[in-house]
XYZ file of C-alpha atoms in Angstrom:
255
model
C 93.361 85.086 -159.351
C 90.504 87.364 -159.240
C 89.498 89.396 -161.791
C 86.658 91.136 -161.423
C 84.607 92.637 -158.555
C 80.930 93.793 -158.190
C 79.915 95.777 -155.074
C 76.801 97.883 -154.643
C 76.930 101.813 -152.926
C 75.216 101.958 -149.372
C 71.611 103.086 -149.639
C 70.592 105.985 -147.440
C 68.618 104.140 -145.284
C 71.453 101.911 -144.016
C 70.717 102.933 -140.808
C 67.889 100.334 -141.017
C 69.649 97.385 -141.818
C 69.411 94.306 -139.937
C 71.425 93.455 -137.048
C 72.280 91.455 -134.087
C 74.910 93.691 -132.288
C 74.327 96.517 -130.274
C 76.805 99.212 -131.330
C 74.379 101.771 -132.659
C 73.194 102.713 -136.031
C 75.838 102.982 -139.003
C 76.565 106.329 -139.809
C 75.728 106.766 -143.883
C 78.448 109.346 -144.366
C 81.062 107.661 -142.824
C 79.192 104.233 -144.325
C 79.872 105.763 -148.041
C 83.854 107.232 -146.836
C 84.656 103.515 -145.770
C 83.155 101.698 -148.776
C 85.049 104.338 -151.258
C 88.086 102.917 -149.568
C 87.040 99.413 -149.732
C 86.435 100.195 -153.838
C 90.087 101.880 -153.936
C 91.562 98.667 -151.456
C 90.404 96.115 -153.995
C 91.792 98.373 -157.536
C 94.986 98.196 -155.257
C 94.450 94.700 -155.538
C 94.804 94.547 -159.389
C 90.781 94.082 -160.192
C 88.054 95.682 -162.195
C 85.425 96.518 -160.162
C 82.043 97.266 -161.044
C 79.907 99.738 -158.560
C 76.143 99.092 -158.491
C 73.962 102.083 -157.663
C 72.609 102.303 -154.518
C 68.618 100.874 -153.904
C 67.473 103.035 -151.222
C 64.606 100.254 -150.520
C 66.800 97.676 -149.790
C 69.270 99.257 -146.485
C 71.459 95.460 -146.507
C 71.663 95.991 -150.211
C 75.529 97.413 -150.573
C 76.407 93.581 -148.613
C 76.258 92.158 -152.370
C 78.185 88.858 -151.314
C 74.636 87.557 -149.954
C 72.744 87.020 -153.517
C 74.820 85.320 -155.544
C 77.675 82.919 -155.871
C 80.075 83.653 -158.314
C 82.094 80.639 -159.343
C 84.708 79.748 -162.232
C 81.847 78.305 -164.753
C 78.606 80.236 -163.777
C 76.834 82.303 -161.278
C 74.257 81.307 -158.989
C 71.265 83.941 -157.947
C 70.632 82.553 -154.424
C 67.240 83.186 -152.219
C 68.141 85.084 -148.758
C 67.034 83.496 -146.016
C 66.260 87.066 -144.397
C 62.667 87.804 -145.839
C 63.571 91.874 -146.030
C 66.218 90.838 -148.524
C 64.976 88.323 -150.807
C 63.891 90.901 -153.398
C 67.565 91.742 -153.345
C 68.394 88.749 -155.641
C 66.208 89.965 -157.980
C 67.108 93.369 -158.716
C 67.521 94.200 -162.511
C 70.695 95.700 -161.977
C 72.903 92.579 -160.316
C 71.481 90.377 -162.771
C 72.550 92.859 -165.993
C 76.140 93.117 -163.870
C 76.301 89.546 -163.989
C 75.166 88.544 -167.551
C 78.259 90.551 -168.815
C 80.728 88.340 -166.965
C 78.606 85.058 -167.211
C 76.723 83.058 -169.854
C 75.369 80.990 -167.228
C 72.989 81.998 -164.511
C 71.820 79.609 -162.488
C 68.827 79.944 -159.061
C 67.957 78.631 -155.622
C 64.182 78.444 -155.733
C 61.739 78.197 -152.939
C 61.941 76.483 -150.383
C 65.336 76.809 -150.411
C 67.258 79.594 -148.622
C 70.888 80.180 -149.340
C 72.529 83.655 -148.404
C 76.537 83.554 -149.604
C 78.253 84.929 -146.613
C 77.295 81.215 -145.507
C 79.519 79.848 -148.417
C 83.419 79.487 -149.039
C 85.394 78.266 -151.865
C 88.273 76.674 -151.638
C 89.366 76.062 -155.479
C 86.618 73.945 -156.974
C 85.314 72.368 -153.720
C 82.512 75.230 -151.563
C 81.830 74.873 -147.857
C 78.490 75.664 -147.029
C 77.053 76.679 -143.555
C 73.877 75.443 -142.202
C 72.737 78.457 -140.207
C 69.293 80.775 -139.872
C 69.596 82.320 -143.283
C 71.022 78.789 -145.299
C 68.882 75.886 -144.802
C 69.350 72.373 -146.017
C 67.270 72.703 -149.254
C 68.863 75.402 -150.357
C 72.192 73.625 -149.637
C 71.756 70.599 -151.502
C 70.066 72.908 -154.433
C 73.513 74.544 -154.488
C 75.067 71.526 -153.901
C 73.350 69.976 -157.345
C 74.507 73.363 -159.350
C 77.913 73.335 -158.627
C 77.925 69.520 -159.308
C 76.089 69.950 -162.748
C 78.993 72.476 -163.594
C 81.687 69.765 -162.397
C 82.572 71.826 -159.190
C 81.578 70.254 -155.576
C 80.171 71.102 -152.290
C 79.425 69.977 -148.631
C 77.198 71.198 -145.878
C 78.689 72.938 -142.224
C 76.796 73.268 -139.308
C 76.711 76.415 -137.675
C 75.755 76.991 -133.924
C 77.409 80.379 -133.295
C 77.788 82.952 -135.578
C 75.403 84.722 -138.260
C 77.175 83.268 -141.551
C 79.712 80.832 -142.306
C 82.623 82.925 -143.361
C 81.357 84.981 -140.397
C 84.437 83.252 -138.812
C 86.295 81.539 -141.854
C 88.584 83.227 -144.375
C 90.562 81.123 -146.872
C 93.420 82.543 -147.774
C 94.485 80.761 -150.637
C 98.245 78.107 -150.511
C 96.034 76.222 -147.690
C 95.986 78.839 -144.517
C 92.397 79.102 -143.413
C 91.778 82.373 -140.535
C 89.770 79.839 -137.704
C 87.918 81.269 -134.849
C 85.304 80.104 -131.964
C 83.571 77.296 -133.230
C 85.717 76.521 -136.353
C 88.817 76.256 -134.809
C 88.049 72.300 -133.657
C 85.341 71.605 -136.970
C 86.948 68.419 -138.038
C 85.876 69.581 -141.937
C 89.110 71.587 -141.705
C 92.010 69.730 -140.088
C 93.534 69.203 -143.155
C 94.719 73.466 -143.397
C 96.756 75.219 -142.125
C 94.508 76.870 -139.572
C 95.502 79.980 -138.065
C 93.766 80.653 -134.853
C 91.849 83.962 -134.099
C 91.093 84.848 -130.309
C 87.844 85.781 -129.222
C 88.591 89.092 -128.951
C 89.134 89.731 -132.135
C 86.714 87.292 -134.038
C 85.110 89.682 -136.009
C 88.658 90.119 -137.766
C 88.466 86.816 -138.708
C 86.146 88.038 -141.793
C 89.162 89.028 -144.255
C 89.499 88.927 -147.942
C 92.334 87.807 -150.190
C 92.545 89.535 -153.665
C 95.406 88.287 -155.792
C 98.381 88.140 -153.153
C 97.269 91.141 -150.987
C 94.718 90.278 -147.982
C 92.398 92.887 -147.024
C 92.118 93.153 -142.777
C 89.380 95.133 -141.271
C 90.950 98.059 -138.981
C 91.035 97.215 -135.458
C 92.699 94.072 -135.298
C 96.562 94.080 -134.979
C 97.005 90.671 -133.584
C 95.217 89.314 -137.104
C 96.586 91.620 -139.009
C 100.231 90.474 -138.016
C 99.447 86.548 -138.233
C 98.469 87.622 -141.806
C 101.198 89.465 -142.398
C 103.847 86.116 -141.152
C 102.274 84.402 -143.212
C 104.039 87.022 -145.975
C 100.550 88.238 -147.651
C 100.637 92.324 -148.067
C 98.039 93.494 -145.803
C 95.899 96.196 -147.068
C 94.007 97.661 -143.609
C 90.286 98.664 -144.140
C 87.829 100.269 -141.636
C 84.139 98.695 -141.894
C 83.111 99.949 -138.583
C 80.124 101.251 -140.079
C 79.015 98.017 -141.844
C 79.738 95.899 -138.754
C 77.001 97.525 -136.547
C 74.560 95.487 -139.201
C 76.564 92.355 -138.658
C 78.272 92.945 -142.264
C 81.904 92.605 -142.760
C 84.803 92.929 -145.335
C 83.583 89.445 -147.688
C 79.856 90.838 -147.823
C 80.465 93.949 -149.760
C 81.830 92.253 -152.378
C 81.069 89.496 -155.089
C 84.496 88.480 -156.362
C 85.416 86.412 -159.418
């Protein structure tokens, strides 16, 4: 169970943030409307959630997931792999956020690059993806924290998408949201893999929050597979956040 959430308010300048899609620039009015919604989703859920101010220097900033790791015995700062972000982990603010929850704070140091959207947990064992923002050395350095605090790891390869849980969502009781690439990974035979077509990959990024699943808006044919599986589906619109490649997980640090 989650019990606490930290997520950051878009900055102004969102309009600037990185991307790799080309469905225009995010809208910050509309980018602020949907993340109030996201906030009010997850109290549904039954958390506490903490909401950073916004840091109109940094326009990725409200995708939170990316500079730490929040597990069950400490948190991890991590070192984006994106160069306009790495001051991100830094910020006075996340770190004061996280010393209230955690005694421990642990960090990926140079030269290793680790951004969190690249990482999933699955109790006490964390997938994470080799891709262009999470390179080996920063792997294995999370690999060594989370082993140090009795918890465990192993390295993905990516070839397709931007971060791991780009097109991975666990869901908790074993079912694991699959699409392109992942849905033949050998890592995961052992779930219960449920299948998302390609035209709907990007719902593929959901979040579960203590027995309700949140499902970006779009996406009936994942948002019924979800709902089979008996979850309560709580339908958010991040149309906004996905023109800069960011999705329901990243706006989020969960714990």
């Amino acid at each position: 169970m989650f019990k606490n959430v930290i997520v950051r308010v878009p900055s102004k300048n969102i309009s600037e943030g990185i991307t790799s899609v080309d469905e225009g620039k995010p809208i910050y009015e509309k980018a602020l409307v949907q993340h109030e919604n996201y906030v009010s989703a997850l109290t549904k859920a039954g958390v506490n959630v903490t909401v950073l101010e916004p840091k109109d220097d940094f326009p990725d900033s409200c995708f939170v997931e990316d500079v730490a790791l929040c597990t069950s015995k400490c948190a991890i700062i991590t070192r984006p792999g994106a160069l306009s972000r790495q001051e991100e982990a830094n910020l006075p603010d996340m770190l004061e956020a996280l010393t209230q929850f955690y005694d421990t704070i642990e960090y990926i140091t140079e030269p290793g690059t680790v951004e969190a959207g690249d990482i999933m947990m699955v109790g006490d064992h964390f997938y994470i993806g080799l891709s262009e923002r999470t390179n080996i050395d920063g792997a294995n350095q999370m690999i060594a924290i989370l082993e140090k605090h009795g918890l465990s790891g192993e390295v993905v390869e990516l070839s397709e998408v931007l971060h791991l849980k780009t097109g991975l969502s666990y869901l908790e009781n074993n079912h694991l949201l699959v699409s392109g690439e992942f849905k033949t990974a050998p890592q995961f035979e052992a779930f219960n893999k449920i299948a998302i077509d390609d035209d709907e990959a990007y719902g593929a990024n959901c979040i579960w929050v203590n027995d309700y699943v949140l499902v970006p808006k779009g996406y009936p044919k994942v948002q019924q597979k979800i709902e089979a599986l008996g979850y309560n589906v709580i339908v958010v619109d991040t149309s906004e956040f996905r023109k800069i490649d960011g999705g329901l997980s990243c706006l989020s640090l969960r714990f």
